[in-house]
Amino acid sequence: MNSSSATLLCSLLLAASTALFLRRRARKLPPLPPGPKKLPLVGNLFSLPSHSEWETYAKWSKECNSDIIHLDAAGQSIVVLCSLEAAEDLLDKRSGIYSDRARLNMFNDLVIKDDFMFAFEKYGDTWRTHRRLFYREFSPTAVDRYHDQELKEALKLLELLLDTPHEFVDHFHHVMGSLLMSIIYGIDVQRSNDPYLHTAEMAARAMSEAAVPGRYLVDLISPLKYIPDWFPGAGFKRQAAEGNRLVKEMRDVPFMHTRQAAMQGTARPCFVTEYMREGKIESVEEEIAIKQVARTAYAAGTDTITATLIAFLRTMVEHPEVQKKAQRELDSVVAAGQLPSLADEKALPYVTAVIKETMRRWPVGPIGIPHFVATDDIYRSYRIPGGSIVIANLWAMLHDESDYPDPQLFNPERFLHGGQLNPSIRDPLSIVFGFRRRVCPGRHMAWDTVWITMASILATFDISKALDADGRPIEPEQGYTSQLVCVPVPFECSIKPRSKDVEELIRSMSMS
Ligand code: HEM
């Protein structure tokens, strides 16, 4: 045998034994969680739902008889957790490896770029610092100081609903934007065409679109990031550039306003001034971090609360009997000539149950913000490949029959026993805000705001179906938009003050 034949034989033997080793190893690897049938190369890419994905995931989970399913989007591994048990086992108990976020080419690399939005960033030191800065001002005790602003904005909303009830969606957006601007920057916005709100809304929209995994081809094909903006089909690059301009403007402009006011001694106490001494933040690094955290708080807070309020209004249109019962409870607790306050919460268990049931039945973040696991893991004898996006199907957990019998039914009574909140029923708030290290850090302020706004509306307005030209009731449109924050599709309704006295009360309180 000459030397080249020997080399060839050795190479063949090496290749054969490597293949054998890999096959044996592959055979030994535990299986992936079950899931819908995958095609070669593309996997489930073409069967991934583009709308109401939480319902499709729940359906697949039932079909596979497994609360954990695996999908493959052209090589991107996706694990969907459809039960609270699986979510707690992985996202809570193994939070050390499951608290990461996937990097999205469109969102992280093109829109946010060298900037930082901690809700969508890798689990690590910078994320930890930002979360700590945020939490200090949004902890359960810190949020008490926002109650006056929440009441003020709720009252402003009631006045707007008196004047132009059919513009309720705009009003919700306006007052929630106004509340966050006030809490974070101490800025009082104008009633219409406010420049701060305008920029913030445009930037939040750009971020919300870019943050949906897989919405842009560039999320699946990374080299597309590098094509020039003028290239045919590179519309996403121009869109990202505009998004980047807006998120920078949103970060800097309101912050500069507050800093200037603080230097002149005219700033109102707010999130940003809490970190200032005589108009200055200790170091340049901390100033950058505060600007970024302030922007994250605004972006994460406004749309979520607004969408929850819209979902509540639609639910009240559909369930007049629930509305009447909640109003009777409010009338028995809140003195005539007054509006509810957060101090009334304990005395209003039915109102609280209505709000919890709204958030259970119509969670505005049905799949939360996807987590990510960088390292391989084994769970219940299944292999979770490192590099998987991990989706907690919150909607499925909130519609789990073992916790919430007849889950499609809107039934606030499920939370009550003997007229009080029943602690043995799982609180949907332990699900809607996500899990452990990534759990929503704005949840305490969110709950207070949602509660006082909904209680104020129930106390003062009758909400019912709108009537068409022939006086027939119009059924409200059903469904949600499918984004990271899902908003009920537009619908019409009638919003009328419950009495002349209530109308006068709102007017007089608004003037004082
Ligand atoms: C009803 C209103 C809200 C709902 C349903 C909601 C829900 C959520 C969910 C599901 C997550 C992801 C949790 C996870 O990854 O496991 C989240 C994260 C977050 N939320 Fe909320 N949220 C609401 C209001 C707010 C408000 C008012 C703020 C700010 C003032 C806020 C700030 C954040 C931030 C900063 C994160 C990212 C946390 C991180 O990645 O470390 N949220 N929220």
Short mmCIF file of C-alpha atoms and ligand atoms in Angstrom, two decimals, residues 101 118-119 127 131 134 138 180 296-297 300-301 304-305 308 359 364 368-369 371 394 432-435 437-442 445-446 450, ligand 1:
data_model
loop_
_atom_site.label_atom_id
_atom_site.label_comp_id
_atom_site.label_asym_id
_atom_site.label_seq_id
_atom_site.Cartn_x
_atom_site.Cartn_y
_atom_site.Cartn_z
CA ARG A 101 -33.45 37.39 26.49
CA PHE A 118 -33.15 46.57 29.95
CA ALA A 119 -36.50 44.84 29.30
CA TRP A 127 -29.29 44.60 33.16
CA ARG A 131 -33.31 46.88 37.08
CA PHE A 134 -35.85 51.04 38.25
CA PHE A 138 -41.26 51.25 41.77
CA LEU A 180 -45.93 58.19 33.10
CA THR A 296 -37.74 51.87 29.43
CA ALA A 297 -40.23 52.65 32.21
CA ALA A 300 -43.09 49.43 29.12
CA GLY A 301 -45.73 51.18 31.19
CA THR A 304 -49.69 47.80 28.78
CA ILE A 305 -51.98 49.78 31.08
CA THR A 308 -55.76 46.65 29.87
CA MET A 359 -56.76 40.59 33.35
CA VAL A 364 -52.60 42.08 27.22
CA GLY A 368 -45.12 37.97 27.97
CA ILE A 369 -41.64 38.84 26.75
CA HIS A 371 -36.99 34.37 27.66
CA LEU A 394 -49.40 33.06 29.94
CA VAL A 432 -49.85 38.04 34.03
CA PHE A 433 -46.68 39.82 35.13
CA GLY A 434 -44.28 36.99 34.23
CA PHE A 435 -41.67 35.17 36.24
CA ARG A 437 -35.91 37.55 37.94
CA ARG A 438 -37.67 39.02 34.91
CA VAL A 439 -41.05 39.50 36.59
CA CYS A 440 -42.56 42.87 35.65
CA PRO A 441 -40.95 45.39 38.03
CA GLY A 442 -43.71 47.92 37.29
CA MET A 445 -47.71 50.77 40.10
CA ALA A 446 -49.58 49.03 37.25
CA VAL A 450 -55.50 49.90 36.70
C1 HEM B 1 -51.16 45.80 33.23
C2 HEM B 1 -49.97 46.25 32.99
C3 HEM B 1 -48.74 45.40 32.78
C4 HEM B 1 -48.60 44.09 32.42
C5 HEM B 1 -49.71 43.09 32.11
C6 HEM B 1 -47.17 43.81 32.35
C7 HEM B 1 -46.63 42.58 32.03
C8 HEM B 1 -45.27 42.33 31.92
C9 HEM B 1 -44.70 41.06 31.54
C10 HEM B 1 -45.49 39.80 31.21
C11 HEM B 1 -43.35 41.21 31.52
C12 HEM B 1 -42.31 40.14 31.14
C13 HEM B 1 -42.00 39.27 32.33
C14 HEM B 1 -41.07 38.12 32.00
O1 HEM B 1 -40.19 38.27 31.15
O2 HEM B 1 -41.23 37.03 32.60
C15 HEM B 1 -43.06 42.57 31.88
C16 HEM B 1 -41.79 43.11 31.96
C17 HEM B 1 -41.53 44.42 32.27
N1 HEM B 1 -42.45 45.38 32.65
FE1 HEM B 1 -44.44 45.14 32.79
N2 HEM B 1 -46.49 44.95 32.67
C18 HEM B 1 -47.40 45.94 32.94
C19 HEM B 1 -47.11 47.24 33.33
C20 HEM B 1 -45.86 47.77 33.48
C21 HEM B 1 -45.57 49.11 33.93
C22 HEM B 1 -46.62 50.13 34.32
C23 HEM B 1 -44.21 49.27 33.88
C24 HEM B 1 -43.38 50.48 34.22
C25 HEM B 1 -43.75 51.49 34.94
C26 HEM B 1 -43.64 48.02 33.44
C27 HEM B 1 -42.30 47.76 33.27
C28 HEM B 1 -41.77 46.55 32.87
C29 HEM B 1 -40.34 46.35 32.63
C30 HEM B 1 -39.24 47.39 32.77
C31 HEM B 1 -40.20 45.00 32.26
C32 HEM B 1 -38.90 44.28 31.89
C33 HEM B 1 -38.31 43.55 33.08
C34 HEM B 1 -37.02 42.82 32.76
O3 HEM B 1 -36.82 42.38 31.63
O4 HEM B 1 -36.19 42.69 33.66
N3 HEM B 1 -44.67 47.13 33.20
N4 HEM B 1 -44.24 43.24 32.14
#
